[in-house]
mmCIF file of C-alpha atoms and ligand atoms in Angstrom:
data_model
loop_
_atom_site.group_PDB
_atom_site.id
_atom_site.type_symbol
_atom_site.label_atom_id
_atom_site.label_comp_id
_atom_site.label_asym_id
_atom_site.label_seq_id
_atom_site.Cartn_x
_atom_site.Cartn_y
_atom_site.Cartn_z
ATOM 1 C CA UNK A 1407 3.568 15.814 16.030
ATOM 2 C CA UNK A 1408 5.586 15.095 13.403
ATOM 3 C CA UNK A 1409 8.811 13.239 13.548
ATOM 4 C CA UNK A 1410 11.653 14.195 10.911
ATOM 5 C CA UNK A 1411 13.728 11.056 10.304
ATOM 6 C CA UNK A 1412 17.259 11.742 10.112
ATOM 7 C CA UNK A 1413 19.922 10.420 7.256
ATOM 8 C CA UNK A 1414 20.452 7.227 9.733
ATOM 9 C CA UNK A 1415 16.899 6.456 9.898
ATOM 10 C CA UNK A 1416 16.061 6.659 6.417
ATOM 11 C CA UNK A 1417 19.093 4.229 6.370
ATOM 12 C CA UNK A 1418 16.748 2.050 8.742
ATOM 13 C CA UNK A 1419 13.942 2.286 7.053
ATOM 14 C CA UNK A 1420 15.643 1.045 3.713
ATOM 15 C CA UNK A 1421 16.347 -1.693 5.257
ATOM 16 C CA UNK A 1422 12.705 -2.330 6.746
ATOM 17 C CA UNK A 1423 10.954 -1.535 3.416
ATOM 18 C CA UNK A 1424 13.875 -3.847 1.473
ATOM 19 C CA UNK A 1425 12.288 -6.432 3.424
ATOM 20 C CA UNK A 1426 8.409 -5.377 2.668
ATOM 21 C CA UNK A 1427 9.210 -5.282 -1.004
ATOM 22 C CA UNK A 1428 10.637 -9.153 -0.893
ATOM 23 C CA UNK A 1429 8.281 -10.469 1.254
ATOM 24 C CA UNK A 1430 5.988 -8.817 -2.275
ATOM 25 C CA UNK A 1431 7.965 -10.653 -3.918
ATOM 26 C CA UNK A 1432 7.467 -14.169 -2.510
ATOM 27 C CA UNK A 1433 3.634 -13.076 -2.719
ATOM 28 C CA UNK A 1434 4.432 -12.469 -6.541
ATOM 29 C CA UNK A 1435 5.703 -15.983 -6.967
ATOM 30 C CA UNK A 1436 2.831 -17.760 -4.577
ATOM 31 C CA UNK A 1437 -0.864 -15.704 -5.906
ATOM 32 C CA UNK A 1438 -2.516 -18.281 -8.404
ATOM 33 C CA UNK A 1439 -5.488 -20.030 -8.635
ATOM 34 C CA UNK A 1440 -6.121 -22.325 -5.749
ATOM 35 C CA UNK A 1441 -4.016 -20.420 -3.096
ATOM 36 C CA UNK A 1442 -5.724 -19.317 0.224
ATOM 37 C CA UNK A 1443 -5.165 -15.993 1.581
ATOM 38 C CA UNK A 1444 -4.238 -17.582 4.958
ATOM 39 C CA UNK A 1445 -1.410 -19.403 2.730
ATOM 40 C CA UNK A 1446 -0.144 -16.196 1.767
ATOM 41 C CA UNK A 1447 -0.520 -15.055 5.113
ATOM 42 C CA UNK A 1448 1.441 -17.544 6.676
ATOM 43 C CA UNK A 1449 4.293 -17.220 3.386
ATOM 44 C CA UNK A 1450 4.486 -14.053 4.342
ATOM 45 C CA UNK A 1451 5.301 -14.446 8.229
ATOM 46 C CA UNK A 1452 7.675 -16.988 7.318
ATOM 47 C CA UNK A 1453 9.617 -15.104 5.272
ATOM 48 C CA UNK A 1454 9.500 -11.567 7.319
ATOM 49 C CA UNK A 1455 10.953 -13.156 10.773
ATOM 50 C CA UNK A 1456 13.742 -15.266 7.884
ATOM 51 C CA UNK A 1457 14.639 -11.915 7.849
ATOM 52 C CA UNK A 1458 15.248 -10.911 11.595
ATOM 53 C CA UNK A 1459 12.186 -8.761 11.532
ATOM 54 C CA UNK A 1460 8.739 -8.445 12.729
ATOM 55 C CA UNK A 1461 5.080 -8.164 10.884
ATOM 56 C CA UNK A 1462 3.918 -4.873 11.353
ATOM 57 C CA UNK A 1463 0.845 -5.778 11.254
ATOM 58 C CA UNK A 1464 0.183 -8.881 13.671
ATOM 59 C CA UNK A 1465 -1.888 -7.631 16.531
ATOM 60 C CA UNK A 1466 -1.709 -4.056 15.539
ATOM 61 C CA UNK A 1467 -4.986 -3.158 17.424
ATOM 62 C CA UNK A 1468 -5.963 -6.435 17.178
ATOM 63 C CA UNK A 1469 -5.414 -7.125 13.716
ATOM 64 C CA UNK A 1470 -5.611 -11.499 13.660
ATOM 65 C CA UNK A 1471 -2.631 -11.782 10.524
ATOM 66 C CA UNK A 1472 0.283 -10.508 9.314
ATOM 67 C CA UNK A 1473 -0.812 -9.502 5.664
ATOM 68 C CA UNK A 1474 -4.141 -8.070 4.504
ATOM 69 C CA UNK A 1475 -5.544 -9.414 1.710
ATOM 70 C CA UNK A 1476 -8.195 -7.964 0.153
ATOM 71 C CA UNK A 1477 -9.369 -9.600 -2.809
ATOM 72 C CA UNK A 1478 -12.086 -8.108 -5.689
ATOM 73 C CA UNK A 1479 -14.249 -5.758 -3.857
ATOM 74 C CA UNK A 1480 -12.517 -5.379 -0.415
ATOM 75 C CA UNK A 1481 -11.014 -2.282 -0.488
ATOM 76 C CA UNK A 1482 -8.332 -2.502 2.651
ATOM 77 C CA UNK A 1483 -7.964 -4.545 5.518
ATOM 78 C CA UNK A 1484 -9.403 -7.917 4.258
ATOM 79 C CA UNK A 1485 -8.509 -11.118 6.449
ATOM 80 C CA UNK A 1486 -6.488 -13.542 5.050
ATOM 81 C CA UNK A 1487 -9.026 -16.757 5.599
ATOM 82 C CA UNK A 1488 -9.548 -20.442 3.719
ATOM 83 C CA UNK A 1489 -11.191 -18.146 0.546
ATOM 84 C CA UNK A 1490 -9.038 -19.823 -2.209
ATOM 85 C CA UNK A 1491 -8.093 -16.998 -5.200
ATOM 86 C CA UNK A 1492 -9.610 -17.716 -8.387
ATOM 87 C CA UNK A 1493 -8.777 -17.215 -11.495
ATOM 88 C CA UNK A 1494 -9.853 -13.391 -12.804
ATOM 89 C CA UNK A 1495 -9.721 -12.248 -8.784
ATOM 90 C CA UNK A 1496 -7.657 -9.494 -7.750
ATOM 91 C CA UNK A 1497 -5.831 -9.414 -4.368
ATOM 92 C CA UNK A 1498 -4.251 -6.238 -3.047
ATOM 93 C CA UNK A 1499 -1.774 -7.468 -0.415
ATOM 94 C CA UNK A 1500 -0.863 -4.824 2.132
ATOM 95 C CA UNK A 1501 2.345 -5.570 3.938
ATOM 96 C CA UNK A 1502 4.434 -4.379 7.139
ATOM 97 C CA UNK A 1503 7.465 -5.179 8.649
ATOM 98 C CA UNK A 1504 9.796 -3.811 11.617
ATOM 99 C CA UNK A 1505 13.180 -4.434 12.223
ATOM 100 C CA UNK A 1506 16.065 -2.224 14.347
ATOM 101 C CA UNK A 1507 12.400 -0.211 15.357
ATOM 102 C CA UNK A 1508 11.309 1.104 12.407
ATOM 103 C CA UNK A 1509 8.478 -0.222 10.090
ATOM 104 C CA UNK A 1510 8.216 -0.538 6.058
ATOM 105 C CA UNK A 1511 5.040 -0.324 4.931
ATOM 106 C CA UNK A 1512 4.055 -1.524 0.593
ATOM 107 C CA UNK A 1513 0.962 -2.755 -0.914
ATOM 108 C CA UNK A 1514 0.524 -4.158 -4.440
ATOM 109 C CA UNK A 1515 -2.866 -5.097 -6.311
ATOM 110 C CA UNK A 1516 -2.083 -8.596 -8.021
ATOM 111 C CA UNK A 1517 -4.088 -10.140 -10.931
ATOM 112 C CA UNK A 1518 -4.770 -13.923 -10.257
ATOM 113 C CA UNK A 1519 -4.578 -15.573 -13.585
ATOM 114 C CA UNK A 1520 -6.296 -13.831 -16.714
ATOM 115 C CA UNK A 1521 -8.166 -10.959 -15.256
ATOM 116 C CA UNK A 1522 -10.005 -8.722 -17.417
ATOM 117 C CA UNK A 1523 -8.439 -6.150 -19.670
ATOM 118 C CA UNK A 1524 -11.074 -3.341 -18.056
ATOM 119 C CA UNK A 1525 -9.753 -4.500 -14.819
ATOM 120 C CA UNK A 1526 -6.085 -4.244 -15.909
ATOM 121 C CA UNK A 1527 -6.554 -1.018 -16.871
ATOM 122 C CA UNK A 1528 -7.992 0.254 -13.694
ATOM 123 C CA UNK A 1529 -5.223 -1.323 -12.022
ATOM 124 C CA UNK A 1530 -2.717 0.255 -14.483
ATOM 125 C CA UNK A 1531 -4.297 3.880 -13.113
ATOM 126 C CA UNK A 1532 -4.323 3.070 -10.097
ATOM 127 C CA UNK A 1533 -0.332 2.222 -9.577
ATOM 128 C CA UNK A 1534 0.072 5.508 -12.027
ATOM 129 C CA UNK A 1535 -1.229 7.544 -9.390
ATOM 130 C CA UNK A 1536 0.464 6.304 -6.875
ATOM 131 C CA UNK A 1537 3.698 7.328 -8.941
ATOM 132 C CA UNK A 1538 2.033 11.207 -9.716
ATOM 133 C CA UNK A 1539 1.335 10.984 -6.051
ATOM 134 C CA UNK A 1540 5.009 10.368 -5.011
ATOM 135 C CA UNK A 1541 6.784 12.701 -7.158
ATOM 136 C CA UNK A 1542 4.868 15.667 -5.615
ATOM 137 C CA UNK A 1543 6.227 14.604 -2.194
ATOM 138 C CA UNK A 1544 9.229 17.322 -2.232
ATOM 139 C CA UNK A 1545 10.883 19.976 -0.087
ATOM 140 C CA UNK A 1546 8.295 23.244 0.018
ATOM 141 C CA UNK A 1547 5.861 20.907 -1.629
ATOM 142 C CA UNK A 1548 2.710 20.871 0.492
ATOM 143 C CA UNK A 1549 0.725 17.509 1.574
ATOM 144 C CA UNK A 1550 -2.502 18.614 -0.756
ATOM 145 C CA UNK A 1551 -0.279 18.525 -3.809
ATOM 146 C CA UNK A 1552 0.020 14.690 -3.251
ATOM 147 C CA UNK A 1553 -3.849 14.046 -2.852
ATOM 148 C CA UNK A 1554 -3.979 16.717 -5.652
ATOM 149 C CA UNK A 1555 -1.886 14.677 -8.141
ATOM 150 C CA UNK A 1556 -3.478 11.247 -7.420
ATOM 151 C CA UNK A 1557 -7.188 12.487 -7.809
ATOM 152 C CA UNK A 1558 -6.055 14.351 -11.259
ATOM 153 C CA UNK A 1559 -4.879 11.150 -12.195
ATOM 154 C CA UNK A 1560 -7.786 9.126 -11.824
ATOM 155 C CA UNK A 1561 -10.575 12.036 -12.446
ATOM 156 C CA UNK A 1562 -12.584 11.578 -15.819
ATOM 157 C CA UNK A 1563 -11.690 7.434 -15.884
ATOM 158 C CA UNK A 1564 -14.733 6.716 -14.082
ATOM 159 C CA UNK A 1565 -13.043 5.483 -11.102
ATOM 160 C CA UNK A 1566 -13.407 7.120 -7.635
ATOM 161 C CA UNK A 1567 -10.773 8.049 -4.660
ATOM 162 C CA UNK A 1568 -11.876 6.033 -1.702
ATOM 163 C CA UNK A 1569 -11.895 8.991 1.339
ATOM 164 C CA UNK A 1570 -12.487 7.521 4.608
ATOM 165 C CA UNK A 1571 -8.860 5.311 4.333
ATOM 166 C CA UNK A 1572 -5.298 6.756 3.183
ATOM 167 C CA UNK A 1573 -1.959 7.198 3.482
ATOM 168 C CA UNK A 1574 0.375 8.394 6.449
ATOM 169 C CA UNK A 1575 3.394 9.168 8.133
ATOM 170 C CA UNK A 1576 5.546 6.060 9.360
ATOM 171 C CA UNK A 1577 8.660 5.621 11.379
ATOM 172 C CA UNK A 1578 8.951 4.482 14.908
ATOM 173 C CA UNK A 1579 5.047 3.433 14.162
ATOM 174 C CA UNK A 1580 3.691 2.241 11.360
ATOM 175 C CA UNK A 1581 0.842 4.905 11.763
ATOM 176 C CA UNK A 1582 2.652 8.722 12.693
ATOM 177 C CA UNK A 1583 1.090 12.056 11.432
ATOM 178 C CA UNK A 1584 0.667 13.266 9.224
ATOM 179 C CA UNK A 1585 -2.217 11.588 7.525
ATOM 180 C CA UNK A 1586 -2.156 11.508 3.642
ATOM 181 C CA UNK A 1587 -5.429 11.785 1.727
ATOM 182 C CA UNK A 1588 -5.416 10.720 -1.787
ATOM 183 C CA UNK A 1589 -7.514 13.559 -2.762
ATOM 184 C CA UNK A 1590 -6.973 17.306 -1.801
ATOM 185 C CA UNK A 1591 -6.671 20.832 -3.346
ATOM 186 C CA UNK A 1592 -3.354 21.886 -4.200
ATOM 187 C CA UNK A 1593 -0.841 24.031 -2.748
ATOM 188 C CA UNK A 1594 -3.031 23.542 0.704
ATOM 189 C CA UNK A 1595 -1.681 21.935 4.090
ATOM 190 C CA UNK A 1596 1.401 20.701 5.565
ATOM 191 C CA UNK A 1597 4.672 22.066 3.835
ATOM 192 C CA UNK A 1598 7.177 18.917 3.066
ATOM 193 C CA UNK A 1599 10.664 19.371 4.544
ATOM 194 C CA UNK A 1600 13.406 17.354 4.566
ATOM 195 C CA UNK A 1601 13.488 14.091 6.515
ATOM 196 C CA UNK A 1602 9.490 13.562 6.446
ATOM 197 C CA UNK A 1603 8.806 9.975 5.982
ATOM 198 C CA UNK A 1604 4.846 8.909 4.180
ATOM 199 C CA UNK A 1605 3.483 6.242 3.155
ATOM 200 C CA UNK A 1606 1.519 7.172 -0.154
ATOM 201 C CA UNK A 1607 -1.218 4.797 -0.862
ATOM 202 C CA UNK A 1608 -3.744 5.501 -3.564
ATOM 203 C CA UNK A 1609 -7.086 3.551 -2.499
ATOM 204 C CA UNK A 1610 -9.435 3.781 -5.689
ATOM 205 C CA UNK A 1611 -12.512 2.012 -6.106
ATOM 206 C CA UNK A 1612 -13.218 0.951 -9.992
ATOM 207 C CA UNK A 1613 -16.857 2.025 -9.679
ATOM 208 C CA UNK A 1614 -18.338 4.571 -6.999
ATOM 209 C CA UNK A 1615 -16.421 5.834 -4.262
ATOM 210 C CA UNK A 1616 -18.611 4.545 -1.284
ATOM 211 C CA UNK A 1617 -17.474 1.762 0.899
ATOM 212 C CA UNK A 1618 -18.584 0.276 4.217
ATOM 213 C CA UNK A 1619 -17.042 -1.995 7.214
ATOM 214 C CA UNK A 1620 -17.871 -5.511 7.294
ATOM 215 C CA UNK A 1621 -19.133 -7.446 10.461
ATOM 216 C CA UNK A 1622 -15.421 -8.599 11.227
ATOM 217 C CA UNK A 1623 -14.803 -5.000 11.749
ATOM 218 C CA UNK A 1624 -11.818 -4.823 9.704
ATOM 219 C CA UNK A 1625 -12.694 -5.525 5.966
ATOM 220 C CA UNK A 1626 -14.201 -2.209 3.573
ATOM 221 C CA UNK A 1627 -15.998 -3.308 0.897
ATOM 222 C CA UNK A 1628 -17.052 -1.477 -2.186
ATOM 223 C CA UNK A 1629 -21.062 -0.637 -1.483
ATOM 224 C CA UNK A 1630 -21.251 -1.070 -5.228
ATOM 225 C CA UNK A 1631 -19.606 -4.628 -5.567
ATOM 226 C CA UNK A 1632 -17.140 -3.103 -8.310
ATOM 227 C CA UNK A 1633 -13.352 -3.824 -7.648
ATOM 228 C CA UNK A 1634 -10.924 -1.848 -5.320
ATOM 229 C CA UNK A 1635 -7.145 -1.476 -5.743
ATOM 230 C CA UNK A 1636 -4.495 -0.586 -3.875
ATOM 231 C CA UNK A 1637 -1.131 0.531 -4.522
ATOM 232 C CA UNK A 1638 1.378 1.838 -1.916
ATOM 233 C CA UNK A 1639 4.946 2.915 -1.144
ATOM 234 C CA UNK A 1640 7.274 4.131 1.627
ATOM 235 C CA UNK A 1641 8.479 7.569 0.313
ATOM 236 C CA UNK A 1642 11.120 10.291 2.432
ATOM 237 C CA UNK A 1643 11.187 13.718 1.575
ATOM 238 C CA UNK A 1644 15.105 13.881 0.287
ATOM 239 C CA UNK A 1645 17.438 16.377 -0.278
ATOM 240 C CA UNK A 1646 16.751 16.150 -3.814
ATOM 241 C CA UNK A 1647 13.470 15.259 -3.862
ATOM 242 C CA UNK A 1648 11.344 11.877 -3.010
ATOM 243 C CA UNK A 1649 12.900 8.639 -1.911
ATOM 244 C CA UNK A 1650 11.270 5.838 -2.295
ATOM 245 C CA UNK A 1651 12.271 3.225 0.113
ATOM 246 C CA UNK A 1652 9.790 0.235 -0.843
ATOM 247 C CA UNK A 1653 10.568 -1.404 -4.214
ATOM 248 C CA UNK A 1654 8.126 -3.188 -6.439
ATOM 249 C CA UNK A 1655 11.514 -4.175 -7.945
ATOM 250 C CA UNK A 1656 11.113 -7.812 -6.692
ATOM 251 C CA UNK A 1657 7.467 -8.405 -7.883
ATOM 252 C CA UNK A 1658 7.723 -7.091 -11.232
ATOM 253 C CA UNK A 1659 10.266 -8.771 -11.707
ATOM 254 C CA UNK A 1660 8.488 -12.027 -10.755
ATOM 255 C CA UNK A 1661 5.020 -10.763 -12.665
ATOM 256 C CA UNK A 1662 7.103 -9.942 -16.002
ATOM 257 C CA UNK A 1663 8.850 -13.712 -16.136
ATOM 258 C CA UNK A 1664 5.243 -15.141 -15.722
ATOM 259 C CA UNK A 1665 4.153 -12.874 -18.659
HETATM 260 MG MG1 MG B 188 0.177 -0.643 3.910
HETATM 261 MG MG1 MG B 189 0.123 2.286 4.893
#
């Protein structure tokens, strides 16, 4: 089942994603050389219940933090632990929070230091196809445009869409259908209408698209060792077309004073 959001819960969920994309932003200011996820991890807590709200992701089936970090190869879902970033490391940090009962959900792929200009580049597609992803998410639109649009985006770069993880409806839950592949035919599946809330997050490995679970039963890994990024935002399905309710407003703003 789906659950249309109404004008008042998009309000909500402005609100709940305003707070995801400055809790970014703190991560923005605190990735460098020398940090431990777990630092980040516990940043990020901090600063999520400063705000009256709640990390989405602490104990969601179990999950031990309130972040996921997932740093070079990790595709999704990585720990936060004592690893300290180092310099040329990526980190995608995933992020969730929940306040007045509905959830915000943003990820952004940082650089940690100088990373490689190949590696910027990949990142640069990556966060592109999030954007070609978003601005298919329209009234009479249909979900398969949005995997559609991501997977044109990245086809012939030599990166690969990562399959067996995507994006997906949010609200009340963090997780609500429908579920949003980042690859797809277009013109195929669910019809957008007004008031349908996604979160659109293009998971693209650098080098072959297979990826498997680690022991800790949380962490995917590239099977190829190659980097993974991760871009993501909270989008509704407006009047006038998408909304996106997440920001990376706060972090770019951070990244481009550092530059
Ligand atoms: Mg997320
Ligand atoms: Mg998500």
């Amino acid at each position: 089942m789906i659950y249309l959001k109404t004008a008042e819960d998009i309000e909500l969920m402005r609100l709940s994603n305003h707070i995801v994309a400055r809790t970014l932003g703190e991560m923005a200011k605190a990735v460098k050389p020398g940090v431990s996820t777990l630092k980040l991890d516990s940043l990020a807590e901090e600063f999520i219940r400063s705000q009256g709200a709640i990390p989405s992701f602490l104990g969601y089936n179990g999950f031990p933090n309130s972040i996921c970090t997932s740093v070079n190869d990790q595709v999704v879902h990585g720990i936060p632990s004592n690893y300290e970033l180092r310099e040329g490391d990526i980190v995608s940090i995933d992020c969730g929070a929940e306040i007045n009962g509905f959830h915000g959900d943003s990820c952004y792929t940082f650089c940690v230091g100088e990373v490689k200009q190949e590696v910027k580049s990949f990142l640069d597609v990556t966060k592109a196809a999030l954007y070609e992803g978003i601005a298919q998410a329209k009234i009479d639109n249909r979900l398969g445009d949005v995997g559609f649009a991501v997977q044109k985006k990245v086809a012939g770069s030599g990166y690969s869409v990562v399959r067996e993880v995507m994006g997906h409806g949010i609200g009340r839950r963090m997780h609500e259908e429908p579920l949003v592949p980042n690859h797809g035919r277009a013109r195929s599946g669910l019809r957008f209408r007004e008031g349908i809330v996604i979160a659109i997050e293009p998971i693209i490995n650098m080098g072959k698209r297979n990826v498997y679970l680690e022991k800790d039963g949380w962490t995917i890994r590239t099977e190829d060792g190659l980097p993974a990024a991760h871009f993501e935002h909270t989008v509704a399905v407006g009047p006038n077309g998408p909304e996106i309710l997440s920001s990376f407003e706060y972090v770019e703003q951070i990244l481009s004073i550092n530059a």
